[in-house]
Coordinates of C-alpha atoms in Angstrom, one line a residue:
X1 CA 78.3 89.3 82.3
X2 CA 78.6 91.0 78.9
X3 CA 81.2 92.4 76.5
X4 CA 80.4 95.8 78.0
X5 CA 82.0 94.7 81.2
X6 CA 85.4 94.3 79.6
X7 CA 87.7 97.3 79.2
X8 CA 89.8 97.7 76.1
X9 CA 93.4 98.7 77.0
X10 CA 94.9 101.1 74.5
X11 CA 98.5 101.3 75.8
X12 CA 100.3 100.5 72.6
X13 CA 98.0 102.2 70.1
X14 CA 100.1 104.6 68.0
X15 CA 103.4 103.0 68.9
X16 CA 103.7 99.2 68.7
X17 CA 100.2 98.8 67.3
X18 CA 100.0 100.9 64.1
X19 CA 97.1 103.3 63.4
X20 CA 95.2 101.0 61.0
X21 CA 95.3 98.0 63.4
X22 CA 94.4 100.2 66.3
X23 CA 91.4 101.6 64.5
X24 CA 90.2 98.1 63.5
X25 CA 90.5 96.9 67.1
X26 CA 88.5 99.8 68.5
X27 CA 85.8 99.5 65.8
X28 CA 85.4 95.8 66.4
X29 CA 85.2 96.3 70.1
X30 CA 82.3 98.7 69.7
X31 CA 80.7 96.5 67.1
X32 CA 80.6 93.7 69.6
X33 CA 79.1 95.7 72.4
X34 CA 82.2 97.0 74.2
X35 CA 82.1 100.6 75.5
X36 CA 85.1 101.4 77.7
X37 CA 88.5 102.5 76.4
X38 CA 91.4 102.9 78.9
X39 CA 94.5 104.9 78.0
X40 CA 97.0 107.3 79.7
X41 CA 98.9 110.4 78.9
X42 CA 102.2 108.5 79.4
X43 CA 101.3 105.7 76.9
X44 CA 103.7 104.7 75.6
X45 CA 106.8 106.8 76.3
X46 CA 109.0 103.7 76.5
X47 CA 108.0 102.5 73.1
X48 CA 107.8 105.9 71.3
X49 CA 111.5 106.6 70.6
X50 CA 110.9 110.1 71.9
X51 CA 111.0 109.6 75.7
X52 CA 107.5 111.1 75.9
X53 CA 104.0 109.6 75.8
X54 CA 100.8 110.8 74.3
X55 CA 100.7 108.6 71.2
X56 CA 97.8 106.5 72.4
X57 CA 95.7 109.5 73.2
X58 CA 96.6 111.1 69.8
X59 CA 95.6 108.0 67.9
X60 CA 92.2 107.9 69.6
X61 CA 91.8 111.6 69.0
X62 CA 92.3 111.1 65.3
X63 CA 89.8 108.3 65.3
X64 CA 87.2 110.4 67.1
X65 CA 87.8 113.2 64.6
X66 CA 87.3 110.9 61.6
X67 CA 84.2 109.3 63.1
X68 CA 81.8 112.1 64.1
X69 CA 79.3 111.1 66.8
X70 CA 81.2 108.0 67.9
X71 CA 82.6 109.8 71.0
X72 CA 79.1 109.6 72.5
X73 CA 79.2 105.8 72.3
X74 CA 82.4 105.5 74.2
X75 CA 83.3 105.6 77.9
X76 CA 86.7 107.2 77.8
X77 CA 89.2 106.8 80.6
X78 CA 92.7 108.2 80.8
X79 CA 95.3 108.8 83.5
X80 CA 97.9 111.2 84.8
X81 CA 101.1 110.9 86.9
X82 CA 103.9 108.8 85.4
X83 CA 104.8 110.9 82.4
X84 CA 108.6 111.5 82.5
X85 CA 109.9 115.0 83.3
X86 CA 112.1 116.1 80.3
X87 CA 115.8 116.2 81.1
X88 CA 115.4 114.6 84.6
X89 CA 115.9 110.8 84.2
X90 CA 113.8 108.7 86.5
X91 CA 111.6 111.6 87.6
X92 CA 107.9 111.7 86.8
X93 CA 105.4 114.6 86.8
X94 CA 103.3 113.4 89.7
X95 CA 99.9 114.6 91.0
X96 CA 100.4 118.2 92.1
X97 CA 97.5 120.5 91.4
X98 CA 99.2 122.5 88.7
X99 CA 100.5 119.3 87.0
X100 CA 97.0 117.7 86.9
X101 CA 95.3 120.9 85.7
X102 CA 97.8 121.2 82.9
X103 CA 97.9 117.5 82.0
X104 CA 94.1 117.1 81.8
X105 CA 93.9 119.9 79.3
X106 CA 96.7 118.4 77.2
X107 CA 94.9 115.0 77.3
X108 CA 91.7 116.7 76.1
X109 CA 93.6 118.3 73.2
X110 CA 95.2 115.0 72.1
X111 CA 91.9 113.1 72.5
X112 CA 90.0 115.9 70.6
X113 CA 87.2 115.9 73.1
X114 CA 85.7 118.2 75.6
X115 CA 85.4 115.7 78.5
X116 CA 86.9 112.6 80.0
X117 CA 84.5 110.1 81.5
X118 CA 86.9 108.6 84.0
X119 CA 90.2 110.3 85.0
X120 CA 92.7 108.2 87.0
X121 CA 95.4 109.2 89.5
X122 CA 97.8 106.7 87.9
X123 CA 100.4 106.3 90.7
X124 CA 101.2 107.5 94.2
X125 CA 102.8 110.9 94.7
X126 CA 103.6 111.2 98.4
X127 CA 105.3 114.6 97.8
X128 CA 101.9 116.1 97.2
X129 CA 99.4 116.1 100.2
X130 CA 96.5 113.8 99.6
X131 CA 94.1 116.6 100.5
X132 CA 95.5 118.6 97.5
X133 CA 95.1 115.6 95.2
X134 CA 91.5 115.0 96.4
X135 CA 90.6 118.7 95.9
X136 CA 92.2 118.8 92.5
X137 CA 90.5 115.7 91.1
X138 CA 87.2 116.6 92.8
X139 CA 87.4 120.0 91.2
X140 CA 87.6 118.4 87.7
X141 CA 84.3 116.7 88.3
X142 CA 82.7 119.8 89.8
X143 CA 83.6 121.9 86.7
X144 CA 82.5 119.2 84.3
X145 CA 85.9 118.4 82.8
X146 CA 85.6 114.8 83.9
X147 CA 82.7 112.6 84.9
X148 CA 84.3 110.3 87.5
X149 CA 87.7 109.9 89.1
X150 CA 89.7 106.8 89.8
X151 CA 92.8 105.8 91.7
X152 CA 95.5 103.3 90.5
X153 CA 98.5 101.6 92.1
X154 CA 97.8 103.0 95.6
X155 CA 97.8 100.9 98.9
X156 CA 94.3 100.4 100.4
X157 CA 95.0 102.7 103.3
X158 CA 95.7 105.6 100.9
X159 CA 92.5 104.9 98.9
X160 CA 90.5 105.1 102.2
X161 CA 92.4 108.2 103.2
X162 CA 91.5 109.9 99.9
X163 CA 87.8 108.9 100.1
X164 CA 87.6 110.0 103.8
X165 CA 89.1 113.4 102.9
X166 CA 86.6 113.8 100.0
X167 CA 83.7 113.0 102.4
X168 CA 84.9 115.6 104.9
X169 CA 85.4 118.2 102.1
X170 CA 82.1 117.4 100.4
X171 CA 83.9 116.8 97.1
X172 CA 83.7 113.9 94.6
X173 CA 85.4 110.7 95.9
X174 CA 87.4 108.2 93.9
X175 CA 84.9 105.6 92.7
X176 CA 87.2 103.3 90.8
X177 CA 90.4 101.4 91.7
X178 CA 92.8 100.0 89.2
X179 CA 95.4 97.4 90.1
X180 CA 96.9 94.2 88.6
X181 CA 95.6 90.8 89.3
X182 CA 94.9 87.4 87.6
X183 CA 94.0 83.9 88.5
X184 CA 97.5 83.0 89.5
X185 CA 99.5 85.4 91.7
X186 CA 103.2 85.9 92.4
X187 CA 105.0 84.9 95.6
X188 CA 104.9 87.5 98.3
X189 CA 107.9 89.8 98.5
X190 CA 109.0 89.2 94.9
X191 CA 109.4 91.7 92.1
X192 CA 107.5 90.9 88.9
X193 CA 109.3 92.0 85.7
X194 CA 107.7 95.1 84.3
X195 CA 105.5 95.7 87.4
X196 CA 107.4 98.1 89.5
X197 CA 104.5 99.6 91.4
X198 CA 105.0 98.7 95.0
X199 CA 101.3 98.5 95.7
X200 CA 100.1 97.6 92.2
X201 CA 98.6 94.2 93.0
X202 CA 95.2 93.2 94.3
X203 CA 95.6 91.7 97.8
X204 CA 93.1 89.9 100.0
X205 CA 92.7 93.3 101.8
X206 CA 91.8 94.9 98.5
X207 CA 89.1 92.3 97.9
X208 CA 87.7 92.8 101.4
X209 CA 87.8 96.6 101.0
X210 CA 86.0 96.6 97.7
X211 CA 83.4 94.1 98.9
X212 CA 82.6 96.4 101.8
X213 CA 82.4 99.4 99.5
X214 CA 80.4 98.2 96.4
X215 CA 80.3 101.7 95.1
X216 CA 84.1 101.3 94.3
X217 CA 84.6 99.6 91.0
X218 CA 87.7 97.4 90.7
X219 CA 89.6 97.2 87.3
X220 CA 92.4 94.8 86.7
X221 CA 95.3 95.4 84.3
X222 CA 97.5 92.6 82.9
X223 CA 94.8 90.0 83.7
X224 CA 96.3 87.5 81.3
X225 CA 100.0 88.1 82.3
X226 CA 101.0 89.0 78.7
X227 CA 99.6 85.8 77.2
X228 CA 101.1 83.4 79.7
X229 CA 98.0 81.2 79.9
X230 CA 97.8 80.4 76.3
X231 CA 101.2 80.8 74.7
X232 CA 103.9 78.2 75.1
X233 CA 106.6 80.8 74.3
X234 CA 105.4 82.9 77.2
X235 CA 105.5 80.9 80.4
X236 CA 104.4 82.6 83.6
X237 CA 107.2 84.8 85.0
X238 CA 109.5 83.3 87.6
X239 CA 107.8 85.1 90.6
X240 CA 104.7 83.1 89.8
X241 CA 106.5 79.8 90.0
X242 CA 105.3 78.1 93.2
X243 CA 103.1 75.1 94.1
X244 CA 99.9 77.2 94.2
X245 CA 100.4 78.2 90.6
X246 CA 101.0 74.6 89.6
X247 CA 97.7 73.5 91.1
X248 CA 95.8 76.5 89.7
X249 CA 97.1 76.0 86.2
X250 CA 96.0 72.3 86.3
X251 CA 92.5 73.1 87.5
X252 CA 92.3 75.9 84.9
X253 CA 93.2 73.5 82.1
X254 CA 90.4 71.1 83.3
X255 CA 87.7 73.8 83.3
X256 CA 88.8 75.2 80.0
X257 CA 88.6 71.7 78.4
X258 CA 85.1 71.2 79.9
X259 CA 84.0 74.5 78.4
X260 CA 85.8 74.2 75.1
X261 CA 87.5 77.5 75.8
X262 CA 91.1 78.6 76.2
X263 CA 92.6 79.0 79.7
X264 CA 92.8 82.8 79.2
X265 CA 89.1 83.0 78.4
X266 CA 88.3 81.1 81.6
X267 CA 90.5 83.5 83.6
X268 CA 88.5 86.5 82.2
X269 CA 85.2 84.8 83.0
X270 CA 86.4 84.0 86.5
X271 CA 87.3 87.6 87.1
X272 CA 84.1 89.0 85.7
X273 CA 81.8 86.6 87.6
X274 CA 83.5 86.7 91.0
X275 CA 82.6 88.5 94.2
X276 CA 83.5 91.3 93.9
X277 CA 83.3 91.4 90.1
X278 CA 86.5 92.6 88.6
X279 CA 86.6 94.4 85.2
X280 CA 89.6 93.1 83.2
X281 CA 91.5 95.5 81.0
X282 CA 92.4 93.5 77.9
X283 CA 95.4 94.6 75.8
X284 CA 95.4 93.1 72.3
X285 CA 97.4 93.7 69.1
X286 CA 94.9 92.1 66.6
X287 CA 91.2 91.8 66.0
X288 CA 91.5 88.0 66.4
X289 CA 92.9 88.4 69.9
X290 CA 90.2 90.9 70.7
X291 CA 87.4 88.5 69.5
X292 CA 88.9 85.7 71.7
X293 CA 88.8 88.0 74.7
X294 CA 85.3 89.2 74.1
X295 CA 84.1 85.6 73.7
X296 CA 85.1 85.2 77.3
X297 CA 82.4 87.6 78.5
X298 CA 79.9 85.1 77.1
X299 CA 81.2 82.1 79.1
X300 CA 79.3 81.0 82.1
X301 CA 81.1 79.1 84.8
X302 CA 78.9 76.8 86.9
X303 CA 79.0 77.1 90.6
X304 CA 80.9 73.8 90.8
X305 CA 83.5 75.0 88.3
X306 CA 84.0 78.3 90.1
X307 CA 84.3 76.4 93.4
X308 CA 87.0 74.2 92.0
X309 CA 88.9 77.2 90.6
X310 CA 88.6 79.0 93.9
X311 CA 89.7 76.0 95.9
X312 CA 92.9 75.4 94.0
X313 CA 95.5 77.1 96.2

């Protein structure tokens, strides 16, 4: 494991996290060996005061412009799909071919770059045929606009459907999957506050699918459940309140004490070193928080410690 395996989440750059702090975080991330930045064209419309996103991409674009040459050091990922449709409350732009074609160009302009290294289909759009989505995203790779394509917040069967369609069409398949997961998990059939994606969580089926398809990289957003492991003022949300969580938090505390680490750091190390390895997306609002997360990539769990963590259910 290394700091290059962690992904820096840039969701609130340019909104809740001001420009100077955002720049300091990105620069520290690169200084310590990080490479991958994850944003989206909809970040963060709910925090912007305008009802529209783009602020995170714009912040990164300004930083690229002010630091010539740094773009080549970065693996840049952004997404399309959930940006609100102006004047239509509750409606999002989706993944139709014309939307994706238009949106990727807008992202390039905001990011002030000529390419996106990894472009994500951010959410499901069942109004658009999957064959159209596959053709559109594959075409972006074929014409050099993006390097790779990923799929987020989709059920496993839709991921397989998309990859099978790409194989038949001879076009670029999705090679990255982004969902939410952590060491503790919510009860089945519960709604987690702020997580309104029906198929947004890693399941046992997800793990099995990715294990059988090692070419498919798995990324995890919200791996630390908004600081719940380490902050007394942020207990785990109610849907996580069940006996399995109690046992897991107890074992996590034991292992953290043995390593002289925080529980959150152990969670990140557990995700990175598991089978399959899961790349955590860390969202931070200060350089100190970033350093703590990056230190986790240098932790080594013994086989015995990992076995105890895995067995706590």
